[in-house]
Amino acid sequence: MARTPTRLIASYILDWFIILAIAAVGAGFWKVTPNHRPFTLVDPSISFPYTHEKISTAVLAVVSLVFPAIAIFLVAIIFVPGPSGLRWAPFGQTLRRKLWEWNTGWLGLALSLALSFVLTQGMKNLFGKPRPDLLSRCDPDYENQAEYALGGYPQVLNGLYLVSSTICRQTDKGMLNDGFSSFPSGHSSYSFAGLTYLSLYLASKFSITIPYLLPFSYSSSSSSTSTFANSTNPTRPDSSSPTLPTTAPSSSTQRQQQTPLRSQSAAPPVYLLLLPLIPFCLAIYISSTRYSDFRHHGFDILFGSLMGIVLSWFSFRMYHLPIRRGGGWSWGPRSDGKAFGTLLGTGGYRVVGGTKRDDDVVGQKPDLEWGKGPTGREGDHSQGTSGEYVNGTVVEPATSVR
């Protein structure tokens, strides 16, 4: 088994340290007193009762962090690299792949949740928006509200003062400060950040996606859309129609062009849809409780949910290939020479072909994601290929236009 360079290992340890530091900053924001936005005592939107919340912060952490982490670990250990790959892959290489998929799965989850935590807590402190149950928390001094007035139009509407939080007689400062943390919803952003990431992860690993057509070289032939395929005659472009000049297509591309479009993909089993659907629906339920418990206004929940979804997608794509075209794999490790960064004009963080330092990372033996075993045959396993993967067969990408 090829030795992983110490420099590369250190770079990913640094990644973990930075993610944890981001989460620590969010925890620091949690302890900061938020801005107290002035309010009026006759505002019905902040006059709801203070009730017991259905989903506590502790339960939220278990559902949005612990549950996805356990699920990712089990999938990486049990299902990676795929059953057919185990027939020929050395144990050491298989173990490395399992550990790598586990590492990237947790890295993406941690990044999504850390970003959600720090952004949500920071915005809560900046905006200081009153919760729907603020007046119940505040216990305001109604008799002397004019003394705490910051504005308003009492001369037009009797008692319409805009007052500060100093009018509150609540002795529990933590409870009062939390009453000014309505925007955005932390439960919504945090649950969607963790559970949407889990949905994307499961959809990737089990190929749960809407059927789609793989790209292929342009041809005006109608054989691919005909009712029955002509498997004996090759696809020929119509000489009367323009075609894009391309290089000679590979045999796999020719086979793909000769296959009817309707036979190039198929819908996954419906029961598999439950895998990504359950976490997403769970996040919806958690968000809904913040509305029924009078903890957030509707816009606070929608914004927090959207922020969590965006952060989960960003974090997933940071470490994983696209669901449709990635074969369920995460991106490989950075090249050793670019472990801590790269310079302008030097490309990305992975060297294809590489130097000796990069070859040490990949190893000399064929890796699992290339789709070829020791025999050199395509489709030796069911997960991950260098080209596209269609019905158990590797389809090389179409050649580019000159």
CSV table of C-alpha atoms in Angstrom, one decimal:
chain,number,residue,atom,x,y,z
A,1,MET,CA,0.0,0.0,0.0
A,2,ALA,CA,1.4,3.4,-1.0
A,3,ARG,CA,2.3,5.7,1.8
A,4,THR,CA,0.3,8.9,2.1
A,5,PRO,CA,2.7,11.9,2.4
A,6,THR,CA,2.8,13.6,5.7
A,7,ARG,CA,2.4,17.0,4.1
A,8,LEU,CA,-0.9,16.0,2.6
A,9,ILE,CA,-2.2,14.5,5.9
A,10,ALA,CA,-1.2,17.7,7.7
A,11,SER,CA,-3.2,19.8,5.1
A,12,TYR,CA,-6.4,18.0,5.8
A,13,ILE,CA,-5.8,18.2,9.6
A,14,LEU,CA,-5.6,21.9,9.1
A,15,ASP,CA,-8.9,21.8,7.2
A,16,TRP,CA,-10.6,20.1,10.2
A,17,PHE,CA,-9.0,22.7,12.5
A,18,ILE,CA,-10.3,25.6,10.5
A,19,ILE,CA,-13.8,24.1,10.3
A,20,LEU,CA,-13.9,23.6,14.1
A,21,ALA,CA,-12.6,27.2,14.5
A,22,ILE,CA,-15.5,28.5,12.4
A,23,ALA,CA,-17.9,26.6,14.7
A,24,ALA,CA,-16.2,28.0,17.7
A,25,VAL,CA,-16.7,31.5,16.4
A,26,GLY,CA,-20.4,30.7,16.0
A,27,ALA,CA,-20.4,29.5,19.6
A,28,GLY,CA,-18.9,32.9,20.6
A,29,PHE,CA,-21.6,34.8,18.8
A,30,TRP,CA,-24.1,32.7,20.7
A,31,LYS,CA,-22.8,34.3,23.9
A,32,VAL,CA,-22.9,37.8,22.6
A,33,THR,CA,-25.9,40.1,23.6
A,34,PRO,CA,-27.8,40.8,20.4
A,35,ASN,CA,-29.0,44.1,19.2
A,36,HIS,CA,-32.4,45.0,20.7
A,37,ARG,CA,-34.6,46.5,18.0
A,38,PRO,CA,-37.2,49.0,19.3
A,39,PHE,CA,-40.8,47.7,19.3
A,40,THR,CA,-44.3,48.8,20.1
A,41,LEU,CA,-46.5,47.3,22.8
A,42,VAL,CA,-49.5,47.2,20.5
A,43,ASP,CA,-47.8,45.1,17.8
A,44,PRO,CA,-49.9,41.9,17.4
A,45,SER,CA,-47.0,40.1,15.6
A,46,ILE,CA,-45.0,40.0,18.8
A,47,SER,CA,-47.9,39.3,21.2
A,48,PHE,CA,-48.0,35.5,21.0
A,49,PRO,CA,-47.6,33.5,24.2
A,50,TYR,CA,-44.3,32.0,25.3
A,51,THR,CA,-44.7,28.2,25.0
A,52,HIS,CA,-42.6,25.1,25.4
A,53,GLU,CA,-40.6,24.3,22.2
A,54,LYS,CA,-41.2,20.9,20.6
A,55,ILE,CA,-37.6,20.6,19.3
A,56,SER,CA,-35.0,21.7,21.8
A,57,THR,CA,-31.5,22.7,20.8
A,58,ALA,CA,-30.1,19.4,22.1
A,59,VAL,CA,-32.5,17.4,20.0
A,60,LEU,CA,-31.7,19.6,17.0
A,61,ALA,CA,-28.0,18.8,17.4
A,62,VAL,CA,-28.7,15.1,17.5
A,63,VAL,CA,-31.0,15.0,14.5
A,64,SER,CA,-29.0,17.5,12.3
A,65,LEU,CA,-25.4,16.5,13.3
A,66,VAL,CA,-25.2,13.1,15.0
A,67,PHE,CA,-27.7,11.3,12.9
A,68,PRO,CA,-26.2,12.4,9.5
A,69,ALA,CA,-22.7,11.6,10.8
A,70,ILE,CA,-23.6,8.1,11.8
A,71,ALA,CA,-25.4,7.5,8.5
A,72,ILE,CA,-22.4,8.7,6.5
A,73,PHE,CA,-20.0,6.5,8.5
A,74,LEU,CA,-22.2,3.4,7.9
A,75,VAL,CA,-22.5,4.0,4.2
A,76,ALA,CA,-18.8,4.7,3.7
A,77,ILE,CA,-17.8,1.5,5.7
A,78,ILE,CA,-20.4,-0.8,4.3
A,79,PHE,CA,-21.1,0.2,0.7
A,80,VAL,CA,-17.8,1.7,-0.4
A,81,PRO,CA,-16.2,0.8,-2.9
A,82,GLY,CA,-19.1,-1.3,-4.2
A,83,PRO,CA,-19.5,-5.1,-4.1
A,84,SER,CA,-17.9,-6.0,-7.5
A,85,GLY,CA,-14.8,-3.9,-6.8
A,86,LEU,CA,-14.0,-6.2,-3.8
A,87,ARG,CA,-13.3,-9.1,-6.2
A,88,TRP,CA,-9.9,-7.8,-7.3
A,89,ALA,CA,-9.0,-4.7,-5.2
A,90,PRO,CA,-6.3,-5.3,-2.5
A,91,PHE,CA,-7.5,-4.9,1.1
A,92,GLY,CA,-5.2,-2.0,1.8
A,93,GLN,CA,-6.5,0.0,-1.2
A,94,THR,CA,-10.1,-0.8,-0.3
A,95,LEU,CA,-9.6,0.3,3.3
A,96,ARG,CA,-8.0,3.6,2.1
A,97,ARG,CA,-11.0,4.2,-0.1
A,98,LYS,CA,-13.4,3.6,2.7
A,99,LEU,CA,-11.5,5.9,5.0
A,100,TRP,CA,-11.3,8.6,2.3
A,101,GLU,CA,-15.0,8.5,1.5
A,102,TRP,CA,-15.7,8.7,5.3
A,103,ASN,CA,-13.4,11.6,5.7
A,104,THR,CA,-14.8,13.6,2.8
A,105,GLY,CA,-18.4,12.8,3.9
A,106,TRP,CA,-17.7,14.2,7.3
A,107,LEU,CA,-15.7,17.2,6.0
A,108,GLY,CA,-18.7,18.3,3.9
A,109,LEU,CA,-21.1,17.8,6.7
A,110,ALA,CA,-19.0,19.7,9.2
A,111,LEU,CA,-18.4,22.6,6.8
A,112,SER,CA,-22.1,22.9,6.1
A,113,LEU,CA,-23.1,22.9,9.7
A,114,ALA,CA,-20.2,25.2,10.8
A,115,LEU,CA,-21.0,27.8,8.1
A,116,SER,CA,-24.7,27.6,9.0
A,117,PHE,CA,-23.9,28.1,12.7
A,118,VAL,CA,-21.6,31.1,12.4
A,119,LEU,CA,-23.7,32.9,9.8
A,120,THR,CA,-27.0,32.4,11.6
A,121,GLN,CA,-25.7,33.4,15.0
A,122,GLY,CA,-23.9,36.4,13.6
A,123,MET,CA,-27.0,37.6,11.7
A,124,LYS,CA,-29.1,37.1,14.8
A,125,ASN,CA,-26.9,39.5,16.7
A,126,LEU,CA,-26.7,42.1,13.9
A,127,PHE,CA,-30.4,42.3,13.2
A,128,GLY,CA,-31.9,41.8,16.7
A,129,LYS,CA,-35.4,41.2,15.4
A,130,PRO,CA,-38.0,40.6,18.1
A,131,ARG,CA,-39.6,37.1,18.2
A,132,PRO,CA,-43.3,36.6,18.0
A,133,ASP,CA,-43.4,35.9,21.8
A,134,LEU,CA,-41.3,38.9,22.8
A,135,LEU,CA,-44.0,40.7,24.9
A,136,SER,CA,-44.6,37.5,26.9
A,137,ARG,CA,-40.9,37.4,27.6
A,138,CYS,CA,-40.5,41.1,28.3
A,139,ASP,CA,-43.2,41.7,30.9
A,140,PRO,CA,-43.3,45.4,29.9
A,141,ASP,CA,-44.1,48.3,32.2
A,142,TYR,CA,-47.3,49.4,30.5
A,143,GLU,CA,-48.1,52.2,32.9
A,144,ASN,CA,-44.9,54.2,32.2
A,145,GLN,CA,-44.3,53.4,28.5
A,146,ALA,CA,-43.9,57.1,27.7
A,147,GLU,CA,-40.7,57.1,29.8
A,148,TYR,CA,-39.1,54.5,27.5
A,149,ALA,CA,-40.3,55.9,24.2
A,150,LEU,CA,-37.9,56.3,21.4
A,151,GLY,CA,-40.4,57.4,18.8
A,152,GLY,CA,-43.9,56.6,17.5
A,153,TYR,CA,-47.1,58.6,17.0
A,154,PRO,CA,-48.9,58.8,20.3
A,155,GLN,CA,-50.6,62.0,19.2
A,156,VAL,CA,-52.3,60.1,16.3
A,157,LEU,CA,-52.9,56.8,17.9
A,158,ASN,CA,-53.2,56.6,21.7
A,159,GLY,CA,-50.4,54.5,23.1
A,160,LEU,CA,-48.5,54.0,19.9
A,161,TYR,CA,-45.0,54.4,21.3
A,162,LEU,CA,-41.9,52.9,19.9
A,163,VAL,CA,-40.0,51.8,23.1
A,164,SER,CA,-36.7,50.2,23.9
A,165,SER,CA,-36.1,47.0,25.7
A,166,THR,CA,-35.4,48.8,29.0
A,167,ILE,CA,-39.2,48.8,29.5
A,168,CYS,CA,-39.0,45.1,30.1
A,169,ARG,CA,-39.2,43.9,33.7
A,170,GLN,CA,-37.9,40.4,32.9
A,171,THR,CA,-35.1,39.5,35.3
A,172,ASP,CA,-33.8,36.5,33.3
A,173,LYS,CA,-31.5,38.3,30.9
A,174,GLY,CA,-30.9,35.2,28.8
A,175,MET,CA,-34.6,34.7,28.2
A,176,LEU,CA,-34.9,38.4,27.3
A,177,ASN,CA,-31.9,38.5,24.9
A,178,ASP,CA,-33.2,35.4,23.2
A,179,GLY,CA,-36.4,37.3,22.5
A,180,PHE,CA,-34.4,39.5,20.0
A,181,SER,CA,-33.0,36.6,18.0
A,182,SER,CA,-35.8,35.9,15.5
A,183,PHE,CA,-34.0,36.5,12.2
A,184,PRO,CA,-32.9,34.1,10.8
A,185,SER,CA,-34.3,30.9,12.2
A,186,GLY,CA,-31.4,28.8,13.6
A,187,HIS,CA,-33.4,25.6,13.8
A,188,SER,CA,-34.3,26.0,10.1
A,189,SER,CA,-30.9,26.8,8.8
A,190,TYR,CA,-29.1,24.2,10.9
A,191,SER,CA,-31.6,21.4,10.2
A,192,PHE,CA,-31.5,22.0,6.5
A,193,ALA,CA,-27.7,22.4,6.4
A,194,GLY,CA,-27.3,18.9,8.0
A,195,LEU,CA,-30.2,17.0,6.7
A,196,THR,CA,-30.2,18.3,3.1
A,197,TYR,CA,-26.5,17.4,3.0
A,198,LEU,CA,-27.4,13.9,4.1
A,199,SER,CA,-30.0,13.7,1.4
A,200,LEU,CA,-27.5,14.8,-1.3
A,201,TYR,CA,-25.0,12.3,0.1
A,202,LEU,CA,-27.4,9.4,0.0
A,203,ALA,CA,-28.7,10.3,-3.5
A,204,SER,CA,-25.1,10.3,-4.7
A,205,LYS,CA,-24.1,7.0,-3.2
A,206,PHE,CA,-27.2,5.2,-4.4
A,207,SER,CA,-27.5,6.9,-7.8
A,208,ILE,CA,-30.9,8.4,-7.0
A,209,THR,CA,-31.5,11.0,-9.7
A,210,ILE,CA,-33.9,12.0,-12.4
A,211,PRO,CA,-33.1,10.0,-15.6
A,212,TYR,CA,-31.0,12.0,-18.0
A,213,LEU,CA,-29.3,11.7,-21.4
A,214,LEU,CA,-25.5,11.6,-21.5
A,215,PRO,CA,-23.8,14.0,-23.9
A,216,PHE,CA,-22.7,12.6,-27.3
A,217,SER,CA,-21.4,14.0,-30.6
A,218,TYR,CA,-24.1,15.8,-32.7
A,219,SER,CA,-25.8,13.7,-35.4
A,220,SER,CA,-29.0,14.4,-37.4
A,221,SER,CA,-29.8,10.8,-37.6
A,222,SER,CA,-33.3,9.9,-36.3
A,223,SER,CA,-32.4,6.3,-35.4
A,224,SER,CA,-31.9,7.2,-31.7
A,225,THR,CA,-35.4,8.5,-31.4
A,226,SER,CA,-37.1,5.8,-33.5
A,227,THR,CA,-39.5,3.2,-32.1
A,228,PHE,CA,-37.1,0.4,-32.6
A,229,ALA,CA,-33.3,0.5,-32.7
A,230,ASN,CA,-31.4,-0.7,-35.8
A,231,SER,CA,-28.6,-2.5,-34.1
A,232,THR,CA,-27.1,-4.0,-37.2
A,233,ASN,CA,-26.4,-0.7,-39.1
A,234,PRO,CA,-24.3,2.0,-37.6
A,235,THR,CA,-25.7,5.4,-37.1
A,236,ARG,CA,-25.0,7.6,-40.2
A,237,PRO,CA,-25.6,11.3,-40.3
A,238,ASP,CA,-27.8,12.7,-43.0
A,239,SER,CA,-25.5,14.2,-45.7
A,240,SER,CA,-28.1,16.9,-46.3
A,241,SER,CA,-27.9,18.2,-42.8
A,242,PRO,CA,-25.0,20.1,-41.2
A,243,THR,CA,-22.9,18.4,-38.6
A,244,LEU,CA,-20.2,19.6,-36.3
A,245,PRO,CA,-16.7,18.5,-37.2
A,246,THR,CA,-15.4,16.1,-34.5
A,247,THR,CA,-12.6,13.7,-34.0
A,248,ALA,CA,-13.2,10.1,-34.7
A,249,PRO,CA,-15.6,8.8,-31.9
A,250,SER,CA,-14.5,6.0,-29.7
A,251,SER,CA,-16.2,2.6,-29.9
A,252,SER,CA,-18.1,3.3,-26.7
A,253,THR,CA,-19.4,6.6,-28.1
A,254,GLN,CA,-20.5,4.8,-31.3
A,255,ARG,CA,-22.4,2.2,-29.2
A,256,GLN,CA,-24.1,5.0,-27.2
A,257,GLN,CA,-25.2,6.8,-30.5
A,258,GLN,CA,-26.7,3.5,-31.8
A,259,THR,CA,-28.7,3.1,-28.6
A,260,PRO,CA,-32.3,4.6,-28.6
A,261,LEU,CA,-32.6,7.6,-26.3
A,262,ARG,CA,-35.2,5.9,-24.2
A,263,SER,CA,-32.8,3.0,-23.5
A,264,GLN,CA,-29.9,5.2,-22.3
A,265,SER,CA,-31.3,5.7,-18.8
A,266,ALA,CA,-34.1,4.6,-16.5
A,267,ALA,CA,-35.8,5.8,-13.3
A,268,PRO,CA,-34.5,4.4,-10.0
A,269,PRO,CA,-36.7,2.2,-7.8
A,270,VAL,CA,-39.3,4.3,-6.0
A,271,TYR,CA,-38.4,2.9,-2.6
A,272,LEU,CA,-34.9,4.4,-2.9
A,273,LEU,CA,-36.5,7.8,-3.1
A,274,LEU,CA,-37.2,7.4,0.6
A,275,LEU,CA,-33.5,7.6,1.4
A,276,PRO,CA,-33.0,11.3,0.5
A,277,LEU,CA,-36.7,12.2,1.1
A,278,ILE,CA,-36.9,11.3,4.8
A,279,PRO,CA,-34.0,13.6,6.0
A,280,PHE,CA,-35.4,16.5,3.9
A,281,CYS,CA,-39.0,16.0,5.3
A,282,LEU,CA,-37.5,15.8,8.8
A,283,ALA,CA,-35.9,19.3,8.2
A,284,ILE,CA,-39.3,20.6,7.0
A,285,TYR,CA,-40.9,19.4,10.2
A,286,ILE,CA,-38.3,20.9,12.5
A,287,SER,CA,-38.7,24.2,10.7
A,288,SER,CA,-42.5,24.1,11.0
A,289,THR,CA,-42.3,23.7,14.8
A,290,ARG,CA,-40.6,27.1,15.0
A,291,TYR,CA,-43.7,28.6,13.5
A,292,SER,CA,-46.2,26.6,15.6
A,293,ASP,CA,-44.2,27.3,18.8
A,294,PHE,CA,-44.2,31.1,18.1
A,295,ARG,CA,-40.5,31.3,18.0
A,296,HIS,CA,-40.1,32.8,14.5
A,297,HIS,CA,-42.0,34.7,11.9
A,298,GLY,CA,-42.6,33.1,8.5
A,299,PHE,CA,-39.9,35.0,6.6
A,300,ASP,CA,-37.3,34.1,9.3
A,301,ILE,CA,-38.0,30.4,8.7
A,302,LEU,CA,-38.0,30.6,4.9
A,303,PHE,CA,-34.7,32.6,4.9
A,304,GLY,CA,-33.1,30.2,7.3
A,305,SER,CA,-34.2,27.1,5.4
A,306,LEU,CA,-33.0,28.6,2.1
A,307,MET,CA,-29.6,29.5,3.6
A,308,GLY,CA,-29.2,25.9,5.0
A,309,ILE,CA,-30.1,24.4,1.6
A,310,VAL,CA,-27.6,26.6,-0.2
A,311,LEU,CA,-24.8,25.9,2.3
A,312,SER,CA,-25.4,22.1,2.2
A,313,TRP,CA,-25.2,22.1,-1.6
A,314,PHE,CA,-22.1,24.2,-1.6
A,315,SER,CA,-20.4,21.9,1.0
A,316,PHE,CA,-21.5,18.8,-0.8
A,317,ARG,CA,-20.1,19.9,-4.1
A,318,MET,CA,-16.9,21.1,-2.4
A,319,TYR,CA,-16.0,17.4,-1.7
A,320,HIS,CA,-18.2,15.3,-4.0
A,321,LEU,CA,-18.6,14.9,-7.7
A,322,PRO,CA,-21.9,15.8,-9.3
A,323,ILE,CA,-24.6,13.3,-8.4
A,324,ARG,CA,-25.5,12.5,-12.1
A,325,ARG,CA,-22.0,12.1,-13.4
A,326,GLY,CA,-19.8,11.3,-10.4
A,327,GLY,CA,-20.7,7.6,-9.9
A,328,GLY,CA,-21.1,8.2,-6.2
A,329,TRP,CA,-17.5,9.2,-5.5
A,330,SER,CA,-16.1,12.1,-3.7
A,331,TRP,CA,-13.2,14.2,-5.2
A,332,GLY,CA,-9.8,12.7,-4.7
A,333,PRO,CA,-7.2,14.2,-2.4
A,334,ARG,CA,-5.2,17.2,-3.3
A,335,SER,CA,-1.8,16.7,-5.0
A,336,ASP,CA,1.0,16.6,-2.5
A,337,GLY,CA,2.7,19.6,-4.1
A,338,LYS,CA,-0.5,21.6,-3.8
A,339,ALA,CA,-1.6,20.4,-0.4
A,340,PHE,CA,-1.6,23.9,1.2
A,341,GLY,CA,-2.4,26.0,-1.9
A,342,THR,CA,-1.6,26.8,-5.4
A,343,LEU,CA,-0.5,29.9,-7.4
A,344,LEU,CA,-2.1,31.9,-10.2
A,345,GLY,CA,-1.9,30.1,-13.5
A,346,THR,CA,-1.0,26.7,-12.1
A,347,GLY,CA,-4.5,25.1,-12.4
A,348,GLY,CA,-6.4,23.3,-9.7
A,349,TYR,CA,-5.3,21.3,-6.7
A,350,ARG,CA,-5.0,18.0,-8.5
A,351,VAL,CA,-2.2,17.1,-11.0
A,352,VAL,CA,-3.3,14.5,-13.6
A,353,GLY,CA,-0.3,12.4,-14.5
A,354,GLY,CA,1.6,14.3,-11.8
A,355,THR,CA,5.1,14.2,-10.6
A,356,LYS,CA,6.7,11.5,-8.5
A,357,ARG,CA,5.3,13.3,-5.4
A,358,ASP,CA,1.8,13.1,-6.8
A,359,ASP,CA,2.2,9.4,-7.9
A,360,ASP,CA,3.0,8.6,-4.3
A,361,VAL,CA,-0.5,9.7,-3.3
A,362,VAL,CA,-2.3,7.8,-6.0
A,363,GLY,CA,-0.1,4.7,-6.0
A,364,GLN,CA,1.0,2.6,-9.0
A,365,LYS,CA,-1.8,0.2,-8.9
A,366,PRO,CA,-5.1,1.0,-10.7
A,367,ASP,CA,-7.4,2.9,-8.5
A,368,LEU,CA,-11.0,2.0,-7.8
A,369,GLU,CA,-12.6,5.0,-9.4
A,370,TRP,CA,-11.1,4.3,-12.9
A,371,GLY,CA,-13.6,1.6,-13.7
A,372,LYS,CA,-10.9,-1.0,-14.7
A,373,GLY,CA,-9.5,-4.0,-12.9
A,374,PRO,CA,-6.2,-5.7,-13.4
A,375,THR,CA,-7.5,-7.2,-16.6
A,376,GLY,CA,-8.0,-3.7,-18.1
A,377,ARG,CA,-11.7,-4.4,-18.8
A,378,GLU,CA,-14.2,-1.7,-18.4
A,379,GLY,CA,-17.1,-2.0,-15.9
A,380,ASP,CA,-15.3,-4.3,-13.5
A,381,HIS,CA,-17.3,-2.7,-10.6
A,382,SER,CA,-20.5,-0.8,-10.1
A,383,GLN,CA,-19.3,2.5,-8.6
A,384,GLY,CA,-17.1,5.2,-10.1
A,385,THR,CA,-15.7,5.5,-13.6
A,386,SER,CA,-13.4,7.8,-15.5
A,387,GLY,CA,-16.1,8.3,-18.1
A,388,GLU,CA,-19.9,7.9,-17.8
A,389,TYR,CA,-21.6,4.8,-16.4
A,390,VAL,CA,-24.6,3.5,-18.2
A,391,ASN,CA,-26.3,0.2,-17.3
A,392,GLY,CA,-23.1,-1.4,-16.0
A,393,THR,CA,-21.0,-0.2,-18.9
A,394,VAL,CA,-18.4,2.5,-19.0
A,395,VAL,CA,-19.1,5.1,-21.7
A,396,GLU,CA,-16.1,7.3,-22.4
A,397,PRO,CA,-16.8,11.1,-22.8
A,398,ALA,CA,-17.5,12.3,-26.3
A,399,THR,CA,-14.5,13.8,-28.0
A,400,SER,CA,-14.3,17.6,-28.0
A,401,VAL,CA,-14.9,19.8,-31.1
A,402,ARG,CA,-11.7,21.0,-32.7
